[in-house]
PDB file of C-alpha atoms in Angstrom:
ATOM      1  CA  SER A   1       0.000   0.000   0.000  1.00 78.00           C
ATOM      2  CA  GLU A   2       1.417   3.363  -1.075  1.00 84.00           C
ATOM      3  CA  ASN A   3       0.843   5.299   2.151  1.00 86.00           C
ATOM      4  CA  TRP A   4       2.706   8.584   1.945  1.00 86.00           C
ATOM      5  CA  GLY A   5       6.058   8.016   3.642  1.00 85.00           C
ATOM      6  CA  LEU A   6       5.053   4.595   4.972  1.00 89.00           C
ATOM      7  CA  ILE A   7       4.768   2.101   2.128  1.00 92.00           C
ATOM      8  CA  THR A   8       3.714  -1.385   3.190  1.00 91.00           C
ATOM      9  CA  TYR A   9       4.442  -4.512   1.162  1.00 91.00           C
ATOM     10  CA  ARG A  10       3.579  -8.159   1.325  1.00 89.00           C
ATOM     11  CA  THR A  11       6.626 -10.298   2.050  1.00 88.00           C
ATOM     12  CA  VAL A  12       6.395 -11.972  -1.348  1.00 85.00           C
ATOM     13  CA  ASP A  13       6.721  -8.571  -3.031  1.00 86.00           C
ATOM     14  CA  VAL A  14      10.042  -7.613  -1.448  1.00 87.00           C
ATOM     15  CA  MET A  15      11.893 -10.842  -0.650  1.00 86.00           C
ATOM     16  CA  PHE A  16      13.926 -13.018  -2.979  1.00 83.00           C
ATOM     17  CA  ASP A  17      16.813 -15.444  -2.595  1.00 82.00           C
ATOM     18  CA  GLU A  18      19.891 -14.516  -4.618  1.00 82.00           C
ATOM     19  CA  GLN A  19      20.796 -18.181  -4.915  1.00 83.00           C
ATOM     20  CA  THR A  20      17.463 -19.696  -5.871  1.00 85.00           C
ATOM     21  CA  SER A  21      15.086 -16.982  -7.118  1.00 83.00           C
ATOM     22  CA  GLY A  22      14.631 -16.783 -10.870  1.00 85.00           C
ATOM     23  CA  ALA A  23      14.752 -13.740 -13.120  1.00 84.00           C
ATOM     24  CA  SER A  24      10.969 -13.324 -13.104  1.00 85.00           C
ATOM     25  CA  THR A  25      10.926 -13.075  -9.296  1.00 88.00           C
ATOM     26  CA  ARG A  26      13.641 -10.421  -9.305  1.00 88.00           C
ATOM     27  CA  GLU A  27      11.808  -8.438 -11.953  1.00 88.00           C
ATOM     28  CA  ARG A  28       8.557  -8.634 -10.016  1.00 89.00           C
ATOM     29  CA  VAL A  29      10.175  -7.418  -6.780  1.00 92.00           C
ATOM     30  CA  ALA A  30      11.863  -4.513  -8.573  1.00 91.00           C
ATOM     31  CA  GLU A  31       8.662  -3.599 -10.407  1.00 92.00           C
ATOM     32  CA  VAL A  32       6.403  -3.691  -7.336  1.00 94.00           C
ATOM     33  CA  VAL A  33       8.830  -1.725  -5.147  1.00 94.00           C
ATOM     34  CA  GLN A  34       9.262   0.960  -7.794  1.00 94.00           C
ATOM     35  CA  HIS A  35       5.537   1.064  -8.562  1.00 95.00           C
ATOM     36  CA  GLU A  36       4.757   1.932  -4.945  1.00 95.00           C
ATOM     37  CA  LEU A  37       7.642   4.405  -4.738  1.00 95.00           C
ATOM     38  CA  ALA A  38       6.299   6.137  -7.847  1.00 96.00           C
ATOM     39  CA  HIS A  39       2.982   6.618  -6.050  1.00 96.00           C
ATOM     40  CA  GLN A  40       4.722   9.003  -3.652  1.00 96.00           C
ATOM     41  CA  TRP A  41       4.606  11.470  -6.547  1.00 96.00           C
ATOM     42  CA  PHE A  42       1.811  10.079  -8.736  1.00 96.00           C
ATOM     43  CA  GLY A  43      -1.070   9.609  -6.321  1.00 94.00           C
ATOM     44  CA  ASN A  44       0.226  11.256  -3.155  1.00 95.00           C
ATOM     45  CA  LEU A  45       2.048  14.489  -4.008  1.00 96.00           C
ATOM     46  CA  VAL A  46      -0.315  14.933  -6.971  1.00 97.00           C
ATOM     47  CA  THR A  47      -3.671  13.164  -6.741  1.00 96.00           C
ATOM     48  CA  MET A  48      -6.396  12.689  -9.322  1.00 96.00           C
ATOM     49  CA  ASP A  49      -9.438  14.908  -8.857  1.00 96.00           C
ATOM     50  CA  PHE A  50     -11.940  12.041  -9.095  1.00 95.00           C
ATOM     51  CA  TRP A  51     -12.080   8.351  -9.941  1.00 95.00           C
ATOM     52  CA  ASP A  52     -12.322   8.961 -13.693  1.00 94.00           C
ATOM     53  CA  GLY A  53      -8.693  10.087 -13.390  1.00 95.00           C
ATOM     54  CA  LEU A  54      -7.518   6.921 -11.633  1.00 96.00           C
ATOM     55  CA  TRP A  55      -5.142   6.221 -14.500  1.00 96.00           C
ATOM     56  CA  LEU A  56      -3.155   9.346 -13.540  1.00 96.00           C
ATOM     57  CA  ASN A  57      -2.194   7.406 -10.414  1.00 96.00           C
ATOM     58  CA  GLU A  58      -2.000   3.830 -11.601  1.00 96.00           C
ATOM     59  CA  GLY A  59      -0.988   4.282 -15.237  1.00 96.00           C
ATOM     60  CA  PHE A  60       1.825   6.598 -14.211  1.00 95.00           C
ATOM     61  CA  ALA A  61       3.064   4.357 -11.406  1.00 96.00           C
ATOM     62  CA  THR A  62       3.027   1.388 -13.784  1.00 96.00           C
ATOM     63  CA  TRP A  63       4.902   3.270 -16.506  1.00 96.00           C
ATOM     64  CA  MET A  64       7.435   4.625 -13.997  1.00 96.00           C
ATOM     65  CA  SER A  65       8.110   1.175 -12.559  1.00 95.00           C
ATOM     66  CA  TRP A  66       9.076  -0.101 -16.014  1.00 95.00           C
ATOM     67  CA  TYR A  67      10.988   3.057 -16.888  1.00 96.00           C
ATOM     68  CA  SER A  68      13.054   2.997 -13.704  1.00 95.00           C
ATOM     69  CA  CYS A  69      13.684  -0.753 -13.959  1.00 94.00           C
ATOM     70  CA  ASN A  70      15.095  -0.152 -17.416  1.00 94.00           C
ATOM     71  CA  LYS A  71      17.378   2.591 -16.057  1.00 94.00           C
ATOM     72  CA  PHE A  72      18.624   0.526 -13.108  1.00 94.00           C
ATOM     73  CA  TYR A  73      18.864  -2.823 -14.897  1.00 93.00           C
ATOM     74  CA  PRO A  74      19.289  -2.242 -18.655  1.00 93.00           C
ATOM     75  CA  GLU A  75      20.557  -5.793 -19.061  1.00 94.00           C
ATOM     76  CA  TRP A  76      17.053  -7.047 -18.246  1.00 91.00           C
ATOM     77  CA  LYS A  77      15.700  -5.571 -21.503  1.00 92.00           C
ATOM     78  CA  ILE A  78      12.584  -4.794 -19.516  1.00 90.00           C
ATOM     79  CA  TRP A  79      10.644  -3.124 -22.335  1.00 92.00           C
ATOM     80  CA  GLN A  80      10.480  -6.472 -24.111  1.00 91.00           C
ATOM     81  CA  SER A  81       8.718  -7.879 -21.055  1.00 89.00           C
ATOM     82  CA  PHE A  82       6.450  -4.824 -21.052  1.00 92.00           C
ATOM     83  CA  VAL A  83       5.255  -5.685 -24.561  1.00 91.00           C
ATOM     84  CA  THR A  84       4.515  -9.310 -23.687  1.00 90.00           C
ATOM     85  CA  GLY A  85       3.035  -8.367 -20.314  1.00 88.00           C
ATOM     86  CA  ASP A  86       1.288  -5.038 -19.823  1.00 90.00           C
ATOM     87  CA  LEU A  87       0.720  -4.258 -23.491  1.00 92.00           C
ATOM     88  CA  GLN A  88      -0.812  -7.656 -24.200  1.00 92.00           C
ATOM     89  CA  SER A  89      -2.981  -7.444 -21.073  1.00 91.00           C
ATOM     90  CA  ALA A  90      -4.306  -4.079 -22.210  1.00 93.00           C
ATOM     91  CA  LEU A  91      -4.944  -5.249 -25.766  1.00 92.00           C
ATOM     92  CA  SER A  92      -6.705  -8.381 -24.557  1.00 93.00           C
ATOM     93  CA  LEU A  93      -9.127  -6.572 -22.245  1.00 92.00           C
ATOM     94  CA  ASP A  94      -9.660  -3.671 -24.637  1.00 94.00           C
ATOM     95  CA  SER A  95     -10.682  -6.019 -27.440  1.00 93.00           C
ATOM     96  CA  LEU A  96     -13.847  -6.951 -25.527  1.00 92.00           C
ATOM     97  CA  ARG A  97     -17.164  -5.159 -25.918  1.00 90.00           C
ATOM     98  CA  SER A  98     -17.280  -4.901 -22.120  1.00 89.00           C
ATOM     99  CA  SER A  99     -14.115  -2.778 -21.978  1.00 93.00           C
ATOM    100  CA  HIS A 100     -14.148   0.881 -20.927  1.00 93.00           C
ATOM    101  CA  PRO A 101     -12.211   4.067 -21.713  1.00 95.00           C
ATOM    102  CA  ILE A 102      -9.136   5.014 -19.695  1.00 96.00           C
ATOM    103  CA  GLU A 103     -11.104   8.032 -18.452  1.00 95.00           C
ATOM    104  CA  VAL A 104     -14.149   6.070 -17.405  1.00 91.00           C
ATOM    105  CA  PRO A 105     -17.126   7.883 -15.829  1.00 90.00           C
ATOM    106  CA  VAL A 106     -17.770   6.660 -12.275  1.00 92.00           C
ATOM    107  CA  LYS A 107     -21.281   7.400 -11.031  1.00 91.00           C
ATOM    108  CA  ARG A 108     -21.676   5.004  -8.097  1.00 91.00           C
ATOM    109  CA  ALA A 109     -19.399   3.916  -5.270  1.00 91.00           C
ATOM    110  CA  ASP A 110     -19.727   0.259  -6.220  1.00 89.00           C
ATOM    111  CA  GLU A 111     -18.177   1.014  -9.624  1.00 91.00           C
ATOM    112  CA  VAL A 112     -14.841   2.127  -8.189  1.00 92.00           C
ATOM    113  CA  ASN A 113     -13.267  -1.290  -7.620  1.00 92.00           C
ATOM    114  CA  GLN A 114     -14.194  -2.345 -11.146  1.00 91.00           C
ATOM    115  CA  ILE A 115     -11.808   0.153 -12.750  1.00 92.00           C
ATOM    116  CA  PHE A 116      -8.691  -1.102 -10.959  1.00 94.00           C
ATOM    117  CA  ASP A 117      -7.948  -3.209 -14.026  1.00 93.00           C
ATOM    118  CA  ALA A 118      -5.658  -3.571 -17.035  1.00 93.00           C
ATOM    119  CA  ILE A 119      -7.181  -0.502 -18.687  1.00 95.00           C
ATOM    120  CA  SER A 120      -6.268   1.901 -15.873  1.00 95.00           C
ATOM    121  CA  TYR A 121      -2.909   0.254 -15.189  1.00 95.00           C
ATOM    122  CA  SER A 122      -1.641  -1.293 -18.411  1.00 95.00           C
ATOM    123  CA  LYS A 123      -3.368   0.719 -21.133  1.00 96.00           C
ATOM    124  CA  GLY A 124      -2.683   3.853 -19.103  1.00 96.00           C
ATOM    125  CA  SER A 125       1.027   3.057 -19.033  1.00 96.00           C
ATOM    126  CA  CYS A 126       0.961   2.160 -22.733  1.00 96.00           C
ATOM    127  CA  VAL A 127      -0.393   5.543 -23.805  1.00 96.00           C
ATOM    128  CA  LEU A 128       2.207   7.265 -21.621  1.00 97.00           C
ATOM    129  CA  ARG A 129       4.932   5.251 -23.317  1.00 96.00           C
ATOM    130  CA  MET A 130       3.421   6.190 -26.667  1.00 96.00           C
ATOM    131  CA  ILE A 131       3.308   9.936 -26.013  1.00 97.00           C
ATOM    132  CA  SER A 132       6.836   9.779 -24.577  1.00 97.00           C
ATOM    133  CA  ALA A 133       8.056   8.236 -27.830  1.00 96.00           C
ATOM    134  CA  TYR A 134       6.184  10.871 -29.848  1.00 97.00           C
ATOM    135  CA  LEU A 135       7.455  13.883 -27.893  1.00 98.00           C
ATOM    136  CA  GLY A 136      10.890  12.476 -27.121  1.00 97.00           C
ATOM    137  CA  GLU A 137      11.947  11.196 -23.727  1.00 96.00           C
ATOM    138  CA  GLN A 138      13.555  14.389 -22.435  1.00 97.00           C
ATOM    139  CA  THR A 139      10.664  16.598 -23.557  1.00 98.00           C
ATOM    140  CA  PHE A 140       8.196  14.182 -21.978  1.00 98.00           C
ATOM    141  CA  LEU A 141      10.104  14.169 -18.683  1.00 98.00           C
ATOM    142  CA  GLU A 142      10.275  17.965 -18.699  1.00 98.00           C
ATOM    143  CA  GLY A 143       6.498  18.047 -19.121  1.00 98.00           C
ATOM    144  CA  ILE A 144       6.101  15.677 -16.181  1.00 98.00           C
ATOM    145  CA  ARG A 145       8.345  17.852 -14.022  1.00 98.00           C
ATOM    146  CA  ARG A 146       6.187  20.875 -14.842  1.00 98.00           C
ATOM    147  CA  TYR A 147       3.017  18.892 -14.120  1.00 98.00           C
ATOM    148  CA  ILE A 148       4.246  17.786 -10.697  1.00 98.00           C
ATOM    149  CA  LYS A 149       5.695  21.178  -9.765  1.00 98.00           C
ATOM    150  CA  LYS A 150       2.536  23.066 -10.716  1.00 98.00           C
ATOM    151  CA  HIS A 151       0.089  20.695  -9.037  1.00 98.00           C
ATOM    152  CA  ALA A 152       2.070  19.555  -5.975  1.00 98.00           C
ATOM    153  CA  TYR A 153      -0.205  18.959  -2.961  1.00 97.00           C
ATOM    154  CA  GLY A 154      -3.203  19.331  -5.232  1.00 97.00           C
ATOM    155  CA  ASN A 155      -5.630  17.483  -7.465  1.00 97.00           C
ATOM    156  CA  THR A 156      -5.582  17.148 -11.235  1.00 97.00           C
ATOM    157  CA  LYS A 157      -7.586  16.077 -14.230  1.00 97.00           C
ATOM    158  CA  THR A 158      -6.187  14.473 -17.367  1.00 97.00           C
ATOM    159  CA  GLU A 159      -6.276  17.795 -19.218  1.00 97.00           C
ATOM    160  CA  ASP A 160      -3.806  19.198 -16.666  1.00 98.00           C
ATOM    161  CA  LEU A 161      -1.285  16.576 -17.731  1.00 98.00           C
ATOM    162  CA  TRP A 162      -1.838  17.306 -21.413  1.00 98.00           C
ATOM    163  CA  ALA A 163      -1.432  21.040 -20.736  1.00 98.00           C
ATOM    164  CA  ALA A 164       1.940  20.485 -19.054  1.00 98.00           C
ATOM    165  CA  LEU A 165       3.156  18.275 -21.899  1.00 98.00           C
ATOM    166  CA  SER A 166       1.915  20.780 -24.478  1.00 98.00           C
ATOM    167  CA  ASP A 167       3.709  23.570 -22.646  1.00 98.00           C
ATOM    168  CA  ALA A 168       6.965  21.607 -22.652  1.00 98.00           C
ATOM    169  CA  SER A 169       6.730  20.423 -26.253  1.00 97.00           C
ATOM    170  CA  GLY A 170       4.808  23.139 -28.094  1.00 97.00           C
ATOM    171  CA  LYS A 171       2.567  20.417 -29.552  1.00 97.00           C
ATOM    172  CA  PRO A 172      -1.223  19.989 -29.193  1.00 96.00           C
ATOM    173  CA  VAL A 173      -1.011  16.976 -26.896  1.00 97.00           C
ATOM    174  CA  GLU A 174      -4.639  17.074 -25.744  1.00 95.00           C
ATOM    175  CA  LYS A 175      -5.888  17.005 -29.334  1.00 94.00           C
ATOM    176  CA  ILE A 176      -3.668  14.001 -30.037  1.00 94.00           C
ATOM    177  CA  MET A 177      -4.348  12.037 -26.865  1.00 96.00           C
ATOM    178  CA  ASP A 178      -8.033  12.612 -26.066  1.00 94.00           C
ATOM    179  CA  ILE A 179      -9.045   9.964 -28.579  1.00 93.00           C
ATOM    180  CA  TRP A 180      -6.913   7.422 -26.692  1.00 95.00           C
ATOM    181  CA  THR A 181      -8.181   8.215 -23.202  1.00 96.00           C
ATOM    182  CA  LYS A 182     -11.828   9.151 -23.760  1.00 95.00           C
ATOM    183  CA  ASN A 183     -12.743   6.340 -26.158  1.00 93.00           C
ATOM    184  CA  VAL A 184     -12.943   2.617 -25.633  1.00 93.00           C
ATOM    185  CA  GLY A 185     -10.884   0.152 -27.648  1.00 93.00           C
ATOM    186  CA  TYR A 186      -8.113   0.519 -30.189  1.00 93.00           C
ATOM    187  CA  PRO A 187      -8.059   0.504 -33.993  1.00 91.00           C
ATOM    188  CA  VAL A 188      -7.177  -2.065 -36.591  1.00 91.00           C
ATOM    189  CA  VAL A 189      -6.197  -0.667 -39.987  1.00 92.00           C
ATOM    190  CA  THR A 190      -7.005  -2.657 -43.132  1.00 92.00           C
ATOM    191  CA  VAL A 191      -5.204  -1.736 -46.351  1.00 95.00           C
ATOM    192  CA  THR A 192      -6.522  -3.023 -49.682  1.00 94.00           C
ATOM    193  CA  GLU A 193      -4.581  -2.611 -52.908  1.00 93.00           C
ATOM    194  CA  ASN A 194      -6.318  -2.172 -56.272  1.00 90.00           C
ATOM    195  CA  GLU A 195      -3.749  -3.002 -58.904  1.00 88.00           C
ATOM    196  CA  GLY A 196      -6.063  -2.028 -61.745  1.00 87.00           C
ATOM    197  CA  SER A 197      -6.409   1.581 -60.640  1.00 90.00           C
ATOM    198  CA  ASN A 198      -3.031   1.670 -58.917  1.00 91.00           C
ATOM    199  CA  THR A 199      -4.636   2.830 -55.667  1.00 95.00           C
ATOM    200  CA  ILE A 200      -4.938   1.649 -52.109  1.00 96.00           C
ATOM    201  CA  HIS A 201      -7.951   1.817 -49.818  1.00 94.00           C
ATOM    202  CA  VAL A 202      -7.357   2.311 -46.093  1.00 95.00           C
ATOM    203  CA  LYS A 203     -10.074   1.457 -43.568  1.00 92.00           C
ATOM    204  CA  GLN A 204      -9.918   1.858 -39.796  1.00 90.00           C
ATOM    205  CA  ASN A 205     -12.261   0.159 -37.328  1.00 90.00           C
ATOM    206  CA  ARG A 206     -12.248  -0.710 -33.685  1.00 90.00           C
ATOM    207  CA  PHE A 207     -10.640  -4.098 -33.144  1.00 90.00           C
ATOM    208  CA  LEU A 208     -12.852  -6.630 -31.398  1.00 90.00           C
ATOM    209  CA  ARG A 209     -11.866 -10.164 -30.473  1.00 86.00           C
ATOM    210  CA  THR A 210     -15.117 -11.424 -31.994  1.00 80.00           C
ATOM    211  CA  GLY A 211     -14.249  -9.781 -35.304  1.00 71.00           C
ATOM    212  CA  ASP A 212     -17.789  -8.505 -35.896  1.00 66.00           C
ATOM    213  CA  VAL A 213     -17.184  -4.766 -36.220  1.00 57.00           C
ATOM    214  CA  ARG A 214     -18.779  -3.168 -39.254  1.00 58.00           C
ATOM    215  CA  PRO A 215     -17.197  -0.218 -41.124  1.00 52.00           C
TER     216      PRO A 215
END
């Protein structure tokens, strides 16, 4: 639990044997420890305004745990595990009709626990990784520094994050990213070539595991 200044862990999340524990155990311990440490900034120092911004806590802490693991242990090639782990978890859940947007409206108290899932954690971290790649790592980190500095000891909405990143990069981040956080699912692009007319036709639809989406 990411209590401010007093993080508590289960024993299994912090203990490993250097002689017998495998690589996956070491990675899990490093990831969990750094996830909860990240919450000291993302969740405690700066807290989401309401539950529809949960991903600002959990998506950020998830992304930061992978980012810091990669910095501390580059030999682990941790981003490869991210693709087979968090990315695939997000894609799997988001391909269902029952999925929800990253910024999901919460109207009743009994809906809160339902959004602590792969969308808030894994898809949230995936879109952060995506915008970091688009803006460039250093520009992205500068935007995050501005976001934390401006909103320290306060509450934020997703648009506050986009504003900080836009300020740091000079790019319309909110316009780019709203479609990824306010909408459910992700696209599949189908390209058809017509050799007779020497043209191609590009079609984009939401990807569903059942494959029954119509144009």
